[in-house]
Structures are given as structure tokens and as C-alpha cells.
PDB file of C-alpha atoms and ligand atoms in Angstrom:
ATOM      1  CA  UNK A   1    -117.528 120.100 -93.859  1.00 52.00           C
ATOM      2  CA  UNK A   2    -114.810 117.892 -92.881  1.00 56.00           C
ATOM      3  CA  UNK A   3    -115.986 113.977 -93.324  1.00 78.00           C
ATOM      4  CA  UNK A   4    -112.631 112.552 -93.031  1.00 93.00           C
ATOM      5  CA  UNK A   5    -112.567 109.634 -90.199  1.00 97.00           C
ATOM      6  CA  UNK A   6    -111.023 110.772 -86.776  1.00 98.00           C
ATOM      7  CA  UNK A   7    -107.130 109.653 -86.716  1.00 98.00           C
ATOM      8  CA  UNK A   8    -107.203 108.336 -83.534  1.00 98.00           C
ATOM      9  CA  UNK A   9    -103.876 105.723 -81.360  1.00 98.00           C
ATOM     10  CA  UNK A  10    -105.577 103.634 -78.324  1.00 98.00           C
ATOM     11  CA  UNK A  11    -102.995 103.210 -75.833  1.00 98.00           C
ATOM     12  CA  UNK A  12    -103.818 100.452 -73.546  1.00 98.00           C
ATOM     13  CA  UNK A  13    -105.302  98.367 -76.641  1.00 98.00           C
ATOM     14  CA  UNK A  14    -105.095  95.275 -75.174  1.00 96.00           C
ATOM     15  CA  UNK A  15    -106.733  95.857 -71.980  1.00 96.00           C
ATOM     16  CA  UNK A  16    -110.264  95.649 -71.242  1.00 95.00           C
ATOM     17  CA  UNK A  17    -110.812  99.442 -71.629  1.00 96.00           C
ATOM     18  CA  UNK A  18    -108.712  99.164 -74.708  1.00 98.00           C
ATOM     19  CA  UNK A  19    -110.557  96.073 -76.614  1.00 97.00           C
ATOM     20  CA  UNK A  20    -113.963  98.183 -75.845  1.00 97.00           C
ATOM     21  CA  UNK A  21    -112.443 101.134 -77.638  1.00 98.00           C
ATOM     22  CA  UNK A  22    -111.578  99.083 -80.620  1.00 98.00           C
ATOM     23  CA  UNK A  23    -115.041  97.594 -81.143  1.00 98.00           C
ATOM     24  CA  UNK A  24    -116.408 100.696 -80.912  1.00 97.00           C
ATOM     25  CA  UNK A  25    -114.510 102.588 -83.154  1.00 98.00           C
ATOM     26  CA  UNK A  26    -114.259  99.689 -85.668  1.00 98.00           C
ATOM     27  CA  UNK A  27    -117.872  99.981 -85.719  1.00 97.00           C
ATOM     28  CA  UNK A  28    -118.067 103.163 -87.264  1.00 97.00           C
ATOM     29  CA  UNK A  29    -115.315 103.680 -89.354  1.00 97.00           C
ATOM     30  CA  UNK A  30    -117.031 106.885 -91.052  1.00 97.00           C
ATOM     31  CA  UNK A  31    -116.097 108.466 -87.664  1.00 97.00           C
ATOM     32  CA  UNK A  32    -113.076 107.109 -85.978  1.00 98.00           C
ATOM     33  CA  UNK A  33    -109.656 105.482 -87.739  1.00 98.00           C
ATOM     34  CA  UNK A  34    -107.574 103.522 -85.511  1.00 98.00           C
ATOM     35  CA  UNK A  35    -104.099 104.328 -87.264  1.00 98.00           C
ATOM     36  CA  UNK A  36    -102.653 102.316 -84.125  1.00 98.00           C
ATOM     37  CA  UNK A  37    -103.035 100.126 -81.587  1.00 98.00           C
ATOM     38  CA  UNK A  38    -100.672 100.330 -78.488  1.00 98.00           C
ATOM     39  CA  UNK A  39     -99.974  97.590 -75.743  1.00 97.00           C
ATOM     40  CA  UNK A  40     -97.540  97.443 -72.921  1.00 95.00           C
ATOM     41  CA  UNK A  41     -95.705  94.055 -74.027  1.00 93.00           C
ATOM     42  CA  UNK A  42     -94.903  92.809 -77.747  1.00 93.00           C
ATOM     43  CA  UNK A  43     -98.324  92.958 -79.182  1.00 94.00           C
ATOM     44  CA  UNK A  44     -98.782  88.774 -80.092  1.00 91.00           C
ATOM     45  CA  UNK A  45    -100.060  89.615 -83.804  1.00 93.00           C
ATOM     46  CA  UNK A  46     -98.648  92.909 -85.640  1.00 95.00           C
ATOM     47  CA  UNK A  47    -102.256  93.598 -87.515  1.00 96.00           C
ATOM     48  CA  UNK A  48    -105.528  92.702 -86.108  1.00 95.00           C
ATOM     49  CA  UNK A  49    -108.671  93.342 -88.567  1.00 94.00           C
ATOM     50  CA  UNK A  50    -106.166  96.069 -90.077  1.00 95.00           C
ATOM     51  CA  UNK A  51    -104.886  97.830 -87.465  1.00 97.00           C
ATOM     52  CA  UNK A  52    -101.384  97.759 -86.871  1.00 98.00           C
ATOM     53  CA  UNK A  53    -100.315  97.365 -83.446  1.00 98.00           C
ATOM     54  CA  UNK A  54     -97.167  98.569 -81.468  1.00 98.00           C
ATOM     55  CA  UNK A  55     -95.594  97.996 -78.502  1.00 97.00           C
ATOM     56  CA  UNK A  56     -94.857 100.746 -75.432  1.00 96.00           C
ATOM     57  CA  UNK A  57     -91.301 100.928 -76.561  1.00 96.00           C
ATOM     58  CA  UNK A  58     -92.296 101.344 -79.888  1.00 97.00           C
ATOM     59  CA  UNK A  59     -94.448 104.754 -79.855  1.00 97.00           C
ATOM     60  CA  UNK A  60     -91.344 106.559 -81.854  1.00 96.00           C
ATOM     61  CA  UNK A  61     -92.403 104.920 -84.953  1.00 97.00           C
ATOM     62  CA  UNK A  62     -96.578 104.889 -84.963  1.00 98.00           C
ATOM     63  CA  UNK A  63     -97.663 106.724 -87.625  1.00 98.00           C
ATOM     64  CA  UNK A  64     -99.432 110.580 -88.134  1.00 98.00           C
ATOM     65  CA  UNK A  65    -102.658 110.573 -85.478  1.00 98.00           C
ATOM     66  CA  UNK A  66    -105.300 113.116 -84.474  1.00 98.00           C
ATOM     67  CA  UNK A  67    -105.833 112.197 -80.934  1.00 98.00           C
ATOM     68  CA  UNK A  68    -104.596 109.848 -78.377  1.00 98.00           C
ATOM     69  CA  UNK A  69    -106.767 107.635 -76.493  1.00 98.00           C
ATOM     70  CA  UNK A  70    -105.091 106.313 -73.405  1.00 98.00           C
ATOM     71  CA  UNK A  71    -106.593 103.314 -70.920  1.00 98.00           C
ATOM     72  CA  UNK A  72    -103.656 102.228 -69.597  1.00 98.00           C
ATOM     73  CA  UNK A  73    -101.662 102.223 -66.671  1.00 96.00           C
ATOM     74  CA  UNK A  74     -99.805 104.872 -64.701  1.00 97.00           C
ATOM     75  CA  UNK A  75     -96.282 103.640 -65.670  1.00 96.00           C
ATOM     76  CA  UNK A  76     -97.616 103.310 -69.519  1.00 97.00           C
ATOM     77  CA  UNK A  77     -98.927 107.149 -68.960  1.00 98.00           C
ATOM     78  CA  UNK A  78     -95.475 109.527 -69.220  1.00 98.00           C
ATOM     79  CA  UNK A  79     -94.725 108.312 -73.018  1.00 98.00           C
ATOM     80  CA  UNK A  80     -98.109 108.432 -74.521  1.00 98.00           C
ATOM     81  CA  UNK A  81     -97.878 112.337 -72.791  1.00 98.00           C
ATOM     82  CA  UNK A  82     -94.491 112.851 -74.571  1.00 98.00           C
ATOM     83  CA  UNK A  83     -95.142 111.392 -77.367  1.00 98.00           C
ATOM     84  CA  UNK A  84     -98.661 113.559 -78.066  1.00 98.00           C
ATOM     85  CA  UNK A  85     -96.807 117.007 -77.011  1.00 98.00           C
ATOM     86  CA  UNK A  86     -93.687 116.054 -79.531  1.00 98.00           C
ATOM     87  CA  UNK A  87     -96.273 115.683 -82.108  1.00 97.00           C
ATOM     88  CA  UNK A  88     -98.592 118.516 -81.131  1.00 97.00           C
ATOM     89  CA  UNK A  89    -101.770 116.199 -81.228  1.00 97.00           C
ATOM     90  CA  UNK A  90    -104.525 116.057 -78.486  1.00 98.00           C
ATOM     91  CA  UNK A  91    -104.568 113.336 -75.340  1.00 98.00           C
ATOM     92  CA  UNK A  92    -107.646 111.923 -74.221  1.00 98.00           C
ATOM     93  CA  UNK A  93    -106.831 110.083 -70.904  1.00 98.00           C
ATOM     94  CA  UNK A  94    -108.678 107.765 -68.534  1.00 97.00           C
ATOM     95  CA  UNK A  95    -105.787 106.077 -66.415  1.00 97.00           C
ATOM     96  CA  UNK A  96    -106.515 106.066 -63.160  1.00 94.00           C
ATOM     97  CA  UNK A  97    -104.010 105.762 -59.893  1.00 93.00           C
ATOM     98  CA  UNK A  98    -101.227 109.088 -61.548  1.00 96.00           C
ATOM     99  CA  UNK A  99     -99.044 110.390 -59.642  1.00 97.00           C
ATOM    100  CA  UNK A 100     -99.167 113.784 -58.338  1.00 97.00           C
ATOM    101  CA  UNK A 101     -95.872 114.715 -60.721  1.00 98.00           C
ATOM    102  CA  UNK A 102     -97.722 112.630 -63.500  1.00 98.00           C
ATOM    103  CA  UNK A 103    -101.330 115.050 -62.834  1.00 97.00           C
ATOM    104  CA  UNK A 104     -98.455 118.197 -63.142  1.00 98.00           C
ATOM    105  CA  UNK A 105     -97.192 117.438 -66.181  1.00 98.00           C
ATOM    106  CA  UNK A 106    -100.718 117.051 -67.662  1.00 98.00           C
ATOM    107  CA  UNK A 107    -100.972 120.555 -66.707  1.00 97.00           C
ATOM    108  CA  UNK A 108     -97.998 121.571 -68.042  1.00 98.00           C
ATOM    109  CA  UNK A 109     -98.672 119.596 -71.158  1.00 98.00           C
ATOM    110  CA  UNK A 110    -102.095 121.877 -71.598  1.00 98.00           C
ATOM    111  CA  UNK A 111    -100.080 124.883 -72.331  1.00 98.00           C
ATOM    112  CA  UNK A 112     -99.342 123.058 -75.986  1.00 97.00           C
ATOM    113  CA  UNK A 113    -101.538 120.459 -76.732  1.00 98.00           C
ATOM    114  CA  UNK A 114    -105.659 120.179 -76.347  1.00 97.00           C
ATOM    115  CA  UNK A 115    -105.986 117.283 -72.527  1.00 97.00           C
ATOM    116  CA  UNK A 116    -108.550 116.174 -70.950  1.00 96.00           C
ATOM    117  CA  UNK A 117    -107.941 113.390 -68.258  1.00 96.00           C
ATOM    118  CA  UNK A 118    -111.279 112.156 -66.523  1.00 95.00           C
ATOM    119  CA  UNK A 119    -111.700 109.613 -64.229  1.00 91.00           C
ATOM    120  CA  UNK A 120    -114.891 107.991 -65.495  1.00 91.00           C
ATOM    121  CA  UNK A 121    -116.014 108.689 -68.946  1.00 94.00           C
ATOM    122  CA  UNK A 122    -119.873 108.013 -68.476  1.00 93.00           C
ATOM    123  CA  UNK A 123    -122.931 110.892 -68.702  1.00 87.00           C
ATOM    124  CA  UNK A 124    -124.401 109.304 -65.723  1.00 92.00           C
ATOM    125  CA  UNK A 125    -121.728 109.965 -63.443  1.00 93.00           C
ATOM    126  CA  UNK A 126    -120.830 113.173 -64.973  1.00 89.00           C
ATOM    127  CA  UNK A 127    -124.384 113.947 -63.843  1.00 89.00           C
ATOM    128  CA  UNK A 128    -123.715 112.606 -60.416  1.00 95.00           C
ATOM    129  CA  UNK A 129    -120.812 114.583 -60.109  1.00 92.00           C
ATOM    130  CA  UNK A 130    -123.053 117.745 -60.182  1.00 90.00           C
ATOM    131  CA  UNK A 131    -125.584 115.364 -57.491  1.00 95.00           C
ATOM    132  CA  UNK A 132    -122.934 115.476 -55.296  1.00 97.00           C
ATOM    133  CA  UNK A 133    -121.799 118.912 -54.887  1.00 96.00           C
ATOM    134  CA  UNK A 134    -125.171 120.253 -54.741  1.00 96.00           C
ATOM    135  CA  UNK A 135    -126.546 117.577 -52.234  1.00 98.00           C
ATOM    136  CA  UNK A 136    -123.150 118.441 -49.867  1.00 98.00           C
ATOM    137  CA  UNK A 137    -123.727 122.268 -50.015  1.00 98.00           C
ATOM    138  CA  UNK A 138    -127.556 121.702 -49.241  1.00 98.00           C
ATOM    139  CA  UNK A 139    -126.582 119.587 -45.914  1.00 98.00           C
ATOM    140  CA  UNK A 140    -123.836 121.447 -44.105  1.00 98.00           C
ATOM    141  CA  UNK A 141    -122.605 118.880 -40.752  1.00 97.00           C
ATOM    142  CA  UNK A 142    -123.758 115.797 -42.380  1.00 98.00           C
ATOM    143  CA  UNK A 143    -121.318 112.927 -43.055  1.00 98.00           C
ATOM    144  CA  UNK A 144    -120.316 112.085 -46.263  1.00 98.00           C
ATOM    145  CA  UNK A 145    -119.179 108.082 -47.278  1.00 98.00           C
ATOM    146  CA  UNK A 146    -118.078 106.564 -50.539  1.00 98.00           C
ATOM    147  CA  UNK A 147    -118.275 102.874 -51.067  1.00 98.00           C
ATOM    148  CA  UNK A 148    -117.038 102.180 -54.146  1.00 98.00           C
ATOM    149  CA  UNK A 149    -117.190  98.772 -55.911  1.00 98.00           C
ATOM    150  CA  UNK A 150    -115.184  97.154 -58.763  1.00 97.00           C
ATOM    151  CA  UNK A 151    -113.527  93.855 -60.157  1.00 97.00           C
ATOM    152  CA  UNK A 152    -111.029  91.958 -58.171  1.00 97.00           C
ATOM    153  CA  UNK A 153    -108.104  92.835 -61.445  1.00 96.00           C
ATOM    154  CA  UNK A 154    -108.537  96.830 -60.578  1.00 94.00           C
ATOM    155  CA  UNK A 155    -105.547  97.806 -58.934  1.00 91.00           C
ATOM    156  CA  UNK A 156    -105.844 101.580 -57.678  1.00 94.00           C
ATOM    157  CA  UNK A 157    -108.399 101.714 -54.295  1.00 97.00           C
ATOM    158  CA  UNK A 158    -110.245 104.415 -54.619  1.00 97.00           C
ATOM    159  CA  UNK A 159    -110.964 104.627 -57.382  1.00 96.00           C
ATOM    160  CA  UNK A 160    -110.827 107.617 -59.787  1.00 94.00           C
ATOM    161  CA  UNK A 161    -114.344 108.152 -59.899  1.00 96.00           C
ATOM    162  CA  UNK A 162    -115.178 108.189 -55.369  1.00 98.00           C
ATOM    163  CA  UNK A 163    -111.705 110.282 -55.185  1.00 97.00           C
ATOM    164  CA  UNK A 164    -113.396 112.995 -58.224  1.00 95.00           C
ATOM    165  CA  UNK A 165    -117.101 112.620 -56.320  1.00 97.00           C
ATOM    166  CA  UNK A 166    -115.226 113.759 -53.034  1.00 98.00           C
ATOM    167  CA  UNK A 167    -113.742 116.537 -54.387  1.00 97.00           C
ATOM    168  CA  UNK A 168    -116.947 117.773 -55.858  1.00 96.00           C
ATOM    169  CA  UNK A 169    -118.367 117.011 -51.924  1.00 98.00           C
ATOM    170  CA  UNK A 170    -115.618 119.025 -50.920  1.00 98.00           C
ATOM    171  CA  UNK A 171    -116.407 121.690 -52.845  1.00 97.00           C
ATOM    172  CA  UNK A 172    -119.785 121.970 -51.424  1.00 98.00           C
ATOM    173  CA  UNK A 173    -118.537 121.877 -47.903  1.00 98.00           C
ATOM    174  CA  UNK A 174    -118.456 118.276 -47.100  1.00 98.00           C
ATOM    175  CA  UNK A 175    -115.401 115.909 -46.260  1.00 98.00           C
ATOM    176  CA  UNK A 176    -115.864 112.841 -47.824  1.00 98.00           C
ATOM    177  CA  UNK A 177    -114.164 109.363 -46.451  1.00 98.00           C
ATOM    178  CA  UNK A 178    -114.113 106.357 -48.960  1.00 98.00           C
ATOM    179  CA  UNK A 179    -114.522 102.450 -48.920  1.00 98.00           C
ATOM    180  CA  UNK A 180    -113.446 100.035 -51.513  1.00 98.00           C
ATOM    181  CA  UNK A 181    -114.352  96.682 -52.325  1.00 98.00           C
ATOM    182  CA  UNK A 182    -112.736  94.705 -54.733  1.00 98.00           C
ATOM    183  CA  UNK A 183    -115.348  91.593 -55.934  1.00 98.00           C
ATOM    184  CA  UNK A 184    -115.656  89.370 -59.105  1.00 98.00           C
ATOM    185  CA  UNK A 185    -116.864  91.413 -62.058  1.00 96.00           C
ATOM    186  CA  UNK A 186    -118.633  94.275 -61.101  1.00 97.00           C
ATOM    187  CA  UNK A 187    -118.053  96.727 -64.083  1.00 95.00           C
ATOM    188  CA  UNK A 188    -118.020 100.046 -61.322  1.00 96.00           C
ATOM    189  CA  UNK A 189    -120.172 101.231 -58.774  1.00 98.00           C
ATOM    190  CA  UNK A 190    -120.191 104.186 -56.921  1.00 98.00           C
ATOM    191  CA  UNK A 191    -122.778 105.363 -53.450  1.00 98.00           C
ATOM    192  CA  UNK A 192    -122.753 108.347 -52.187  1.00 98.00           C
ATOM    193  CA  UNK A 193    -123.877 108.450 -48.921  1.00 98.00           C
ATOM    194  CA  UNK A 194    -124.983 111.629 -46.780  1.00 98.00           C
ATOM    195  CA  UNK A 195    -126.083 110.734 -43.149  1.00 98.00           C
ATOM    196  CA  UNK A 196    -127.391 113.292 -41.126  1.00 98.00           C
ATOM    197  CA  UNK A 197    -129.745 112.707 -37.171  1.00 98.00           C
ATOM    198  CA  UNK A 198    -132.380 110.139 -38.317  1.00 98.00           C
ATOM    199  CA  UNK A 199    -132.180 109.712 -41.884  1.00 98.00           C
ATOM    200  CA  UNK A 200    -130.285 109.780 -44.998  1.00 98.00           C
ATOM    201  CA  UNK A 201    -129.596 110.157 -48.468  1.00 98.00           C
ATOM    202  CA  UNK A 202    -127.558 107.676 -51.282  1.00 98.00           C
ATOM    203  CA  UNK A 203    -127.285 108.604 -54.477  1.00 98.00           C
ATOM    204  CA  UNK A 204    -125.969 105.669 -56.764  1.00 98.00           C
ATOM    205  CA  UNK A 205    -124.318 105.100 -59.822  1.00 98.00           C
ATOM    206  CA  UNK A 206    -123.920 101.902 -61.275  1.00 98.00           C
ATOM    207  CA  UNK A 207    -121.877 100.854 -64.444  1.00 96.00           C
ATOM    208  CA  UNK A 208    -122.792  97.335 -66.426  1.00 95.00           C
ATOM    209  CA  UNK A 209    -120.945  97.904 -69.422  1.00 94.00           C
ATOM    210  CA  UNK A 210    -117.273  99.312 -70.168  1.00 92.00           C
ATOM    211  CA  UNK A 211    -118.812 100.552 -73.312  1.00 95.00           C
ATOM    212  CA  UNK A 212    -120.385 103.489 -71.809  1.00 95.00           C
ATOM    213  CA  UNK A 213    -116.633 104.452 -70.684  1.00 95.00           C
ATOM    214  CA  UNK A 214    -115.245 103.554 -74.246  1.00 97.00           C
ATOM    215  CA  UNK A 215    -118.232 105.571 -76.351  1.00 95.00           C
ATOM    216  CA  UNK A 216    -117.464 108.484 -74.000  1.00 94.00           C
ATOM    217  CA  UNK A 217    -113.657 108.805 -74.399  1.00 96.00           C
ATOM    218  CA  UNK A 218    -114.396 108.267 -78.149  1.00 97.00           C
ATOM    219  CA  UNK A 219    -116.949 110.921 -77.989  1.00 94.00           C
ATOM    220  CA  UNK A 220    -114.431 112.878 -76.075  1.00 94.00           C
ATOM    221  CA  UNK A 221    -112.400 112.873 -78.383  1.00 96.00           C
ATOM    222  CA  UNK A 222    -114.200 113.960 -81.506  1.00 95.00           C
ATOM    223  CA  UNK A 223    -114.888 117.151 -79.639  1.00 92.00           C
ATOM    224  CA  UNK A 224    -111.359 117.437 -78.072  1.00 93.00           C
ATOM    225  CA  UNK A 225    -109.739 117.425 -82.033  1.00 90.00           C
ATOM    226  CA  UNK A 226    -108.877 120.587 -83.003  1.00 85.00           C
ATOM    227  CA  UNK A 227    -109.717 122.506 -79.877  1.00 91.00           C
ATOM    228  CA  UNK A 228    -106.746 125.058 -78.804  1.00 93.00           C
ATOM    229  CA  UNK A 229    -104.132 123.756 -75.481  1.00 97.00           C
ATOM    230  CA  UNK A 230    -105.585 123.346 -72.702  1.00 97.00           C
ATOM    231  CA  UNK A 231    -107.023 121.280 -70.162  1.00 96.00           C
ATOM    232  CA  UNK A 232    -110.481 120.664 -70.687  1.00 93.00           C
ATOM    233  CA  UNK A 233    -112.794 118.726 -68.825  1.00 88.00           C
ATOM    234  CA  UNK A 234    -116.363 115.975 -69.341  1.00 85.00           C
ATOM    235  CA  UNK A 235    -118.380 118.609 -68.087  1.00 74.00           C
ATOM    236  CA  UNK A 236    -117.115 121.036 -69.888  1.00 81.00           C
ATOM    237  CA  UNK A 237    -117.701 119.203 -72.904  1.00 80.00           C
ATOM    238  CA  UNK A 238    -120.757 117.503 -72.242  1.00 73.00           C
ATOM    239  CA  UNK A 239    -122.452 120.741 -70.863  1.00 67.00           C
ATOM    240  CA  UNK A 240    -121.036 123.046 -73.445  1.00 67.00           C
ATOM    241  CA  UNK A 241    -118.820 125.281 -70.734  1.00 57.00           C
ATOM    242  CA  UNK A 242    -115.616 124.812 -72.349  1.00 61.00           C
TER     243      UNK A 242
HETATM  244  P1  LIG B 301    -106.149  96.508 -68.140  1.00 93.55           P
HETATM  245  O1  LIG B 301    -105.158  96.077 -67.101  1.00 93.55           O
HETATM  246  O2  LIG B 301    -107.144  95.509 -68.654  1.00 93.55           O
HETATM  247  O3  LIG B 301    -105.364  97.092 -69.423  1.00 93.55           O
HETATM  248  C1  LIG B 301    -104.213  97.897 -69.325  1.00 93.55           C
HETATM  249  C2  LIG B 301    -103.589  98.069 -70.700  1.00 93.55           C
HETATM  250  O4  LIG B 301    -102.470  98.947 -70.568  1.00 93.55           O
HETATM  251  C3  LIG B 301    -103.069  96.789 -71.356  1.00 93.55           C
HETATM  252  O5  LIG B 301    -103.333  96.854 -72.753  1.00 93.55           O
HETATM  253  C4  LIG B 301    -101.560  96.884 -71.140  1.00 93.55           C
HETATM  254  O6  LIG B 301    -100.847  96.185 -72.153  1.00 93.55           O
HETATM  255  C5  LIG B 301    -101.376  98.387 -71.270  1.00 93.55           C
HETATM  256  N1  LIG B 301    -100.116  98.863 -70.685  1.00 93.55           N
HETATM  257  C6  LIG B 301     -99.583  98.563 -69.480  1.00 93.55           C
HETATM  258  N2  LIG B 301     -98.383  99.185 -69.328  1.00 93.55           N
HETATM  259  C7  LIG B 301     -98.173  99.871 -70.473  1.00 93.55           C
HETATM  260  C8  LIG B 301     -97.102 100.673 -70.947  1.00 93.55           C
HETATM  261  N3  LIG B 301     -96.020 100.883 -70.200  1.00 93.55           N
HETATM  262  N4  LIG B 301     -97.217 101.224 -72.183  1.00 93.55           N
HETATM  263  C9  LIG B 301     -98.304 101.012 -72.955  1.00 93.55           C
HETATM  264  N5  LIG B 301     -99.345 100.253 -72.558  1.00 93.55           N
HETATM  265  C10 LIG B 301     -99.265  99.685 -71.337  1.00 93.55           C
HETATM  266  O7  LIG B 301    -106.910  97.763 -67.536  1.00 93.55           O
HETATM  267  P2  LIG B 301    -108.352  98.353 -67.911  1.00 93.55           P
HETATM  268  O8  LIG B 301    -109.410  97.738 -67.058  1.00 93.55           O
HETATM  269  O9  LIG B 301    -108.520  98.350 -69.384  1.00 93.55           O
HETATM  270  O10 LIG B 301    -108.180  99.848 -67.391  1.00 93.55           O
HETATM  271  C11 LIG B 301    -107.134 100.688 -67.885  1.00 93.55           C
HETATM  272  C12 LIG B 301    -107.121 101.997 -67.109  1.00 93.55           C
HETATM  273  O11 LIG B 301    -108.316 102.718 -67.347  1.00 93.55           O
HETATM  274  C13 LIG B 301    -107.040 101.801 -65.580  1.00 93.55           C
HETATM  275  O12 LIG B 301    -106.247 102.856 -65.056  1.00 93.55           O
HETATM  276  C14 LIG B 301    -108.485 101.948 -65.141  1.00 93.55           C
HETATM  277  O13 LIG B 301    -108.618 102.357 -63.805  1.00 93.55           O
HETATM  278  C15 LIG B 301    -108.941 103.016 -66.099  1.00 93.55           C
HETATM  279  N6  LIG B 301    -110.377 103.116 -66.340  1.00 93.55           N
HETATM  280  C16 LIG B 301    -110.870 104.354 -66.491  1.00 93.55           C
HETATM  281  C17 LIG B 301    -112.189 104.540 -66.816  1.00 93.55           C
HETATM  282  C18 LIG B 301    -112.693 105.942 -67.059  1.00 93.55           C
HETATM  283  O14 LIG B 301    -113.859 106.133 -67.434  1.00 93.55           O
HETATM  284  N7  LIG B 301    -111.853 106.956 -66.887  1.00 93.55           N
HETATM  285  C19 LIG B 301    -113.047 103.445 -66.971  1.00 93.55           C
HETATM  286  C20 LIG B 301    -112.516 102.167 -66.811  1.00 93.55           C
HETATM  287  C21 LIG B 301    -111.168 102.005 -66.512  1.00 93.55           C
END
């Protein structure tokens, strides 16, 4: 058996996604090596508690990896895609707000390298996900409302997760329409609502730490190592299906 430490780069490292991942991995160093630490400016120290970080402009030079971790930002995304498919080494990605050319080359980038891009990392809401589909193909003509909450510093509206809940709605029939609020320093939370003639149905997911996105991706990414191209998905992993 293999007991080496996952090599793993977070992208995004000084964001508050990224500082999550790095607490978490640094807390079980049996498991997870951060070989490198990526930011989008110059990073203000070049080693923190011994892992070297790089800048955006930088990712040429990072050393030998296993996986990719990316929490960044759409415009940070394209490189840390390059860069994995020039080295042949698997992304895990959880940037939310790509563009549709950004979600094609992911798919293209499957055809060499192991990917899997999902919009919220948790069990819970990977669990929801399947809520959802089932609840909209149970309750054909009822509407179907997201309200989605986050901090005021999130910049994409909707978010990831209500836009990945409505396409599991859709799939069971229903057309979902979304609401966002933006407020102080709510971690995520996500209602689905079905209304149908005199009553109704919410189910609710609520997030109140970033490490359950964090231990995910890292999770993620111990089973994503090694795996042949393509694009995989969290409920493929978590459920065994991929
Ligand atoms: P943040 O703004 O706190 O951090 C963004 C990080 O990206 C910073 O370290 C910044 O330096 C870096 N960055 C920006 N441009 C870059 C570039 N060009 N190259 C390299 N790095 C660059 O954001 P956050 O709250 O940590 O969230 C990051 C992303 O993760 C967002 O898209 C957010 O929506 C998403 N997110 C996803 C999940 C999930 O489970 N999938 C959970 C939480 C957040």
C-alpha cells in the first residue's frame, strides 16, 4: 500500500476557501502535502509554516504535484486548467461564476486529465441535490423557488450551489427561479421551496463552517488521484457511481 502523503497545489490559497484548505491539510500531513500554495497577487511571505507560496503568474515554476485544488476565481481558473493538463495531473475545482467557454474546456480537459468541478463540496447538499430531483418529479405543476443566502464579499448571484439544485429540479420536471441575498457572514444557505394549492414543502440546507467545503475538496481529491481522464462528479464519488 501506498502511504506516501497526497502531493497536492491550492490555488486560491489566500482566500477564505483557500486558508480552510491549508489548515486542514496541514493537519494531517500523513495524508495531504501542500507542495504549493498559489495566490492571485505577490504572495506577502514566500514560505508560510513550510509551504512555499507562488503567485498566478508564477504557476510555470511550482514544483511536481498530484492534484490541484482550486478556490479561486473565474479569471484565476484558465491557468490552473493549463497548467494541470501540461503536467498530466488531476484538477479538483470549486470556483464558482465560469464561463460557459471556461465549463467547455473543463470538458475538453477530461479527455486527458482526471476533473471534477462541483459547486459545493459538502455531503449534506450532495444529499439535497438527490432531495430535490426526487421531490420535483413527485409534484408535477408545482412552483419551484431558490433563495439562496451568503456573505456580502461573494460576488457570483446565484450561486453555484441554487443554479446545480435547479438543474437537478429540472431534471425532475420542475423550472426552478432563484433569489439571492447577499448579508454579513452567512457561510451559505440554500431553500428549496415547492408550492403547490394550499401548502408546501422547503427543504433546507445550511452551511456554518467553510470547513465542510475544504474537507470535501480534500477528500475529493484523495479519491480523484490516480483515477483515468474524465470528468467525474461528488456524487459519483461519494455514492460510489463513478
Ligand atoms: P476569496 O475571494 O476569499 O479568495 C479568492 C482567492 O483566489 C484569493 O486567494 C485570490 O488571491 C485568488 N485569486 C484571484 N485571482 C487569481 C488568479 N488570477 N490566479 C490565482 N489566484 C487568484 O474567495 P473564497 O470565498 O475563498 O471563494 C473562492 C471560490 O470558491 C469562489 O468562486 C467561491 O464561490 C467558491 N466556493 C466554492 C465552494 C464549493 O463548495 N464549491 C464553497 C465555497 C466557495
Amino acid at each position: 500500500m501506498n502511504t506516501k502523503p497526497l502531493r497536492v497545489l491550492i490555488h486560491g490559497a489566500s482566500g477564505r476557501m483557500g486558508q480552510a484548505l491549508l489548515r486542514l491539510a496541514a493537519g494531517a500531513p500523513e495524508t495531504w502535502q501542500v507542495v504549493a500554495a498559489v495566490t492571485g497577487r505577490s504572495p506577502a511571505q514566500r514560505v508560510v509554516d513550510g509551504v512555499p507560496f507562488f503567485a498566478g503568474g508564477e504557476l510555470a515554476g511550482v514544483p511536481e504535484f498530484d492534484v490541484a485544488v482550486d478556490f479561486s476565481l473565474p479569471e484565476g481558473f484558465d491557468p490552473v486548467l493549463a497548467l494541470c493538463v501540461a503536467r498530466r495531473r488531476a484538477l479538483v475545482s470549486g470556483t464558482t461564476g465560469l464561463a460557459a467557454d471556461q465549463r467547455a474546456a473543463l470538458e475538453s480537459a477530461a479527455a486527458t486529465i482526471p476533473v471534477l468541478w462541483a459547486s459545493n463540496f459538502s455531503v449534506g447538499v450532495a444529499v439535497l441535490d438527490e432531495l430535490v430531483e426526487r421531490a420535483a418529479r413527485a409534484l408535477p405543476g408545482w412552483d419551484c423557488d431558490i433563495v439562496e443566502s451568503h456573505h456580502v464579499h461573494k460576488k457570483d448571484a446565484p450561486s453555484g450551489t441554487a443554479l446545480t439544485l435547479g438543474e437537478s429540479a429540472g431534471r425532475g420536471g420542475a423550472q426552478a427561479r432563484y433569489a439571492s441575498l447577499r448579508a454579513g457572514d452567512i457561510v451559505g444557505e440554500h431553500v428549496v421551496q415547492f408550492a403547490g394549492q394550499g401548502e408546501r414543502i422547503e427543504l433546507v440546507h445550511r452551511a456554518t463552517s467553510r470547513d465542510i467545503f475544504a474537507r470535501g475538496a480534500l477528500q475529493a481529491a484523495t479519491r480523484l488521484a490516480g483515477r483515468d481522464p474524465g470528468l467525474h462528479t461528488m456524487r459519483g464519488l461519494l455514492f460510489g457511481l463513478d
